[in-house]
Coordinates of C-alpha atoms in Angstrom, one line a residue:
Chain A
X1 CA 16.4 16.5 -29.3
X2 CA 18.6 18.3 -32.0
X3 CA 19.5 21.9 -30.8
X4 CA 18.8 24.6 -33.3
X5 CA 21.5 25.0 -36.0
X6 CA 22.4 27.8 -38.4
X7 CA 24.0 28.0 -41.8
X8 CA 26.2 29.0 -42.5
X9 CA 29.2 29.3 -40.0
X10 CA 30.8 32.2 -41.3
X11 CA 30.5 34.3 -44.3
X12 CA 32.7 36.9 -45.4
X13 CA 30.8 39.5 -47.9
X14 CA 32.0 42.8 -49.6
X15 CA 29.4 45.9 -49.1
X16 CA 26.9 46.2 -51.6
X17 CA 26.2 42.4 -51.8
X18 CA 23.4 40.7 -50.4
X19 CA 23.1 37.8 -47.8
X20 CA 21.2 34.8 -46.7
X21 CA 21.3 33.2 -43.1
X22 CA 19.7 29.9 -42.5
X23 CA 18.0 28.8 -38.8
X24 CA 16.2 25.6 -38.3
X25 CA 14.9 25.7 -34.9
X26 CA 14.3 22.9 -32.2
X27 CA 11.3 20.3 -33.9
X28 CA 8.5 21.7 -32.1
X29 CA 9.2 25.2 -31.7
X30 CA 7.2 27.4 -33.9
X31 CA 8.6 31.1 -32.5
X32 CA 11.7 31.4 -34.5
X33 CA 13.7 34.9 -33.5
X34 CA 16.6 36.9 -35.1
X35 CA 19.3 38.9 -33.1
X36 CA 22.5 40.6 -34.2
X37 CA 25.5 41.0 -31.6
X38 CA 28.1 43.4 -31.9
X39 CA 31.0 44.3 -29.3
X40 CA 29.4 47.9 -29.5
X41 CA 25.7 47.2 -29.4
X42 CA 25.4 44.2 -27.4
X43 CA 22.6 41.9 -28.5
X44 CA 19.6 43.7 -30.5
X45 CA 16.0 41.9 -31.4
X46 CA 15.9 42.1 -35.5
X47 CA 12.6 40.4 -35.7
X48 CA 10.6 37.4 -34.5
X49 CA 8.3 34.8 -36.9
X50 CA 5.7 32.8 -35.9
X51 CA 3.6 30.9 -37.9
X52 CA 5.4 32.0 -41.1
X53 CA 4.3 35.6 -39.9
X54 CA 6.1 37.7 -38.8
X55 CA 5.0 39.1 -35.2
X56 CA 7.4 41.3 -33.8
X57 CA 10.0 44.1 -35.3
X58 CA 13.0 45.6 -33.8
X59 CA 14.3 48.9 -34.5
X60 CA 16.5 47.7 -37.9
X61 CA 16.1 49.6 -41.2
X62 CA 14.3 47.9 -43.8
X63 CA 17.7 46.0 -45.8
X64 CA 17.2 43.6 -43.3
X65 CA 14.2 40.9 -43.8
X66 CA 13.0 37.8 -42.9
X67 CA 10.8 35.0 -43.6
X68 CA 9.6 31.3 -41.9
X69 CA 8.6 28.5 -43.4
X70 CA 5.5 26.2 -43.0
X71 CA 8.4 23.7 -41.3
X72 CA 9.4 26.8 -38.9
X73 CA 12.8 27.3 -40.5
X74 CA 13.7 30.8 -40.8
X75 CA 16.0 32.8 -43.1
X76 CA 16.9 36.2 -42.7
X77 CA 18.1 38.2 -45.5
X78 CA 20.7 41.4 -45.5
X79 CA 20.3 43.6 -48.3
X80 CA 22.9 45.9 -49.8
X81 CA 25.8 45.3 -47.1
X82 CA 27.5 47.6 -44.9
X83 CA 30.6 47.6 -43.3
X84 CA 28.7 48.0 -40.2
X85 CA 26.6 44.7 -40.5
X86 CA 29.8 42.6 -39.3
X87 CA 28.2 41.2 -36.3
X88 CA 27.2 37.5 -35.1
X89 CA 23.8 36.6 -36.3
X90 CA 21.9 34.6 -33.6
X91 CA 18.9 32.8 -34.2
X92 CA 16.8 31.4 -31.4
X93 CA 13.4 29.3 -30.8
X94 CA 11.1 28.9 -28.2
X95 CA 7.7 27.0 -27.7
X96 CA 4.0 29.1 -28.6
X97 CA 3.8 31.4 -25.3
X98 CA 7.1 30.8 -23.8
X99 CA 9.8 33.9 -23.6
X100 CA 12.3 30.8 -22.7
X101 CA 14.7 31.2 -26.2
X102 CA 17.3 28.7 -27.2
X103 CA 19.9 29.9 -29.5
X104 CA 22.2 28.7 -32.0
X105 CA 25.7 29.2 -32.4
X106 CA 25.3 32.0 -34.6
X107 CA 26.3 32.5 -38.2
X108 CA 29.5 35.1 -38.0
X109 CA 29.1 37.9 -40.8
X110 CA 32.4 40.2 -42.1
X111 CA 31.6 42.9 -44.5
X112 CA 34.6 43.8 -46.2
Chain B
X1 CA 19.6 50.3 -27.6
X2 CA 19.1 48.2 -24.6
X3 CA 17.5 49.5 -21.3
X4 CA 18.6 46.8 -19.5
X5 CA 21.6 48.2 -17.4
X6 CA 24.1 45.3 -16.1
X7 CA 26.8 45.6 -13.8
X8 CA 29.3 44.8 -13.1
X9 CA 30.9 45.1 -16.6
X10 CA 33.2 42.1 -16.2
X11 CA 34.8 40.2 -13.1
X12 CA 37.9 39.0 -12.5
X13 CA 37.8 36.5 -9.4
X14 CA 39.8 33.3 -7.7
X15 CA 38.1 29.9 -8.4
X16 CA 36.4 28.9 -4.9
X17 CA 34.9 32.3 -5.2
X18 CA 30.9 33.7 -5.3
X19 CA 30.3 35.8 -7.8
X20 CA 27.0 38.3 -7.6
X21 CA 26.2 40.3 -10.7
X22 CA 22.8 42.2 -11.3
X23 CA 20.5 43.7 -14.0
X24 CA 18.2 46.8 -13.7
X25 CA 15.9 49.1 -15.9
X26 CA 13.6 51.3 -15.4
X27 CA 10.7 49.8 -17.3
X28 CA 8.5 46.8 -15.3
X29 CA 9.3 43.4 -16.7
X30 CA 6.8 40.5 -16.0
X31 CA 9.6 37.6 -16.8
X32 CA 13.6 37.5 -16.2
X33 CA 15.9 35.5 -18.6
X34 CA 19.6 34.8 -17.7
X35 CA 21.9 33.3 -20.4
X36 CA 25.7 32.1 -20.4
X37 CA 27.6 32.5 -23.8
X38 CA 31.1 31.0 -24.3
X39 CA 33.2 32.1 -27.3
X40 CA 32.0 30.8 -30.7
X41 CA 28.4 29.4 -29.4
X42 CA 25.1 31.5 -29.0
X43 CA 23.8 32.1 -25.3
X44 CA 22.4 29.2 -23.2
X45 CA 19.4 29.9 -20.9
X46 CA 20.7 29.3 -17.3
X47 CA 17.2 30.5 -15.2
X48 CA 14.2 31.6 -16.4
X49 CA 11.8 33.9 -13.7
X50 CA 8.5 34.4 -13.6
X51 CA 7.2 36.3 -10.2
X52 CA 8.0 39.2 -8.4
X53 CA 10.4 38.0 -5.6
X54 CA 10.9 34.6 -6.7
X55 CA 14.1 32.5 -6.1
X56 CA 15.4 30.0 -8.1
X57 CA 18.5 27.9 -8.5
X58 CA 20.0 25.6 -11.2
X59 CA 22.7 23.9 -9.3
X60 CA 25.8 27.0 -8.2
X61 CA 23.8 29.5 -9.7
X62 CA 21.0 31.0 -7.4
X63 CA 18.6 34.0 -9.4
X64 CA 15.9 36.2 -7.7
X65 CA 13.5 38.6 -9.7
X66 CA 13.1 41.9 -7.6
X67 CA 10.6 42.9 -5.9
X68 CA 9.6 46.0 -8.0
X69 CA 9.6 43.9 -11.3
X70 CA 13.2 46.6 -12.4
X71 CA 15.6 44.3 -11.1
X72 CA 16.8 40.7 -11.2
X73 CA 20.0 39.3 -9.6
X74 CA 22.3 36.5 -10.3
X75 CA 24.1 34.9 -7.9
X76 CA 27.0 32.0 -8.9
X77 CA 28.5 30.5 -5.8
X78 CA 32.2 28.3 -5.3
X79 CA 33.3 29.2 -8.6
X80 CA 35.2 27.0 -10.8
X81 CA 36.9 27.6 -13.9
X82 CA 34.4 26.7 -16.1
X83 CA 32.3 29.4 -15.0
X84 CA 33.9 31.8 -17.8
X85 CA 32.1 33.5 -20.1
X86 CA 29.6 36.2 -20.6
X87 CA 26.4 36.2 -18.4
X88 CA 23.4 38.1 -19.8
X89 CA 20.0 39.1 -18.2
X90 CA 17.1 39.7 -20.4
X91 CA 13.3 39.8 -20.5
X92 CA 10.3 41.2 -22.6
X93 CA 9.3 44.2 -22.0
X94 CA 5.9 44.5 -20.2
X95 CA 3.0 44.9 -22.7
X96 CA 5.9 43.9 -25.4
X97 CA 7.1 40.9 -26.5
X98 CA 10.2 42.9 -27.2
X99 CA 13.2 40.6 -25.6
X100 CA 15.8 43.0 -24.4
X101 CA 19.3 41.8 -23.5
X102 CA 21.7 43.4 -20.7
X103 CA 25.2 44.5 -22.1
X104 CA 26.7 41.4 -20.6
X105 CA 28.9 40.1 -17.1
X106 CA 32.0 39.3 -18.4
X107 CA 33.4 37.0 -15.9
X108 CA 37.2 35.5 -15.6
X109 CA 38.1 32.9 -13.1
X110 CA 41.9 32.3 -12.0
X111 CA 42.5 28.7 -11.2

């Protein structure tokens, strides 16, 4: 079974643009949830879709969205960029019911 | 910010070693999470918990959830090199789906 992947690898961005971040979760999984890490932050819960609905919300300002798709892929979506949004991007997916994530590699965002 | 407080920070141990490293908060969780992540890949789930005082082992690595539902404790025994990484607990909070994620074990192993 394919793990779940993420597109892209690495982006590089100046601040003001906008960006879009891929995740196709594990066939089968329809919880698809968004993370950022930073060296300073550690890992944080940006928001979690199930359904193509989105179910929970973590403490991130509104410039950061998200959406699912009736397959279960997830995009997120970072508006007007900051230099503070360079971070690793981590999507994971998990079964209906089960806290038991699996990630992907992550896509690696610079703001420049 | 995270309320899951980890410790210790990072380790720096012989291979042949055991390593013990442990996660606390002071809210109740009802499920524990420990996850492994290398450089350049996303974390990999190691042990998942589900019970107050349960055990459980996945080959070296040996976790327990505590007893009061605050704590969980991973336990890697006879290191070997491959062990490096970052180790992470995490869990949803209880009432709230909300995953939270320890600051991280950084752990070194010298051959």
């Amino acid at each position: 079974k394919a793990g779940v992947t993420q597109t892209p690898r690495y982006l590089i961005k100046t601040r003001g643009q906008q960006v879009t971040l891929s995740c196709s979760p594990i066939s089968g999984h329809r919880s698809v949830s968004w993370y950022q890490q930073t060296p300073g932050q550690g890992l944080q819960f940006l928001f979690e879709y199930f359904s193509e609905t989105q179910r929970n919300k973590g403490n991130f300002p509104g410039r950061f969205s998200g959406r699912q798709f009736s397959n279960s892929r997830s995009e997120m979506n970072v508006s007007t960029l900051e230099l503070g949004d360079s971070a690793l991007y981590l999507c994971a997916s998990s079964l209906e019911g089960s806290y038991e994530q699996f990630f992907g590699p992550g896509t690696r965002l610079t703001v420049l | 910010g995270q309320q899951l407080n980890q410790s210790p920070q990072s380790m720096f141990i012989q291979e042949g070693e055991d390593v013990s490293m442990n996660c606390t908060s002071s809210s109740i969780f009802n499920t524990w999470l420990w996850y492994k992540q290398e450089p350049g890949e996303g974390p990999v789930l190691l042990i998942a918990l589900y019970k107050a005082g349960e055990l459980t082992s996945n080959g070296r690595l040996t976790a327990q959830f505590g007893i009061t539902r605050k704590d969980s404790f991973l336990n890697i025994s006879a290191s070997i090199p491959s062990d490096v990484g970052i180790y992470f607990c995490a869990g949803p909070r209880w009432n709230n789906n909300d995953m939270r994620f320890g600051a991280g074990t950084r752990l070194t192993v010298k051959p």
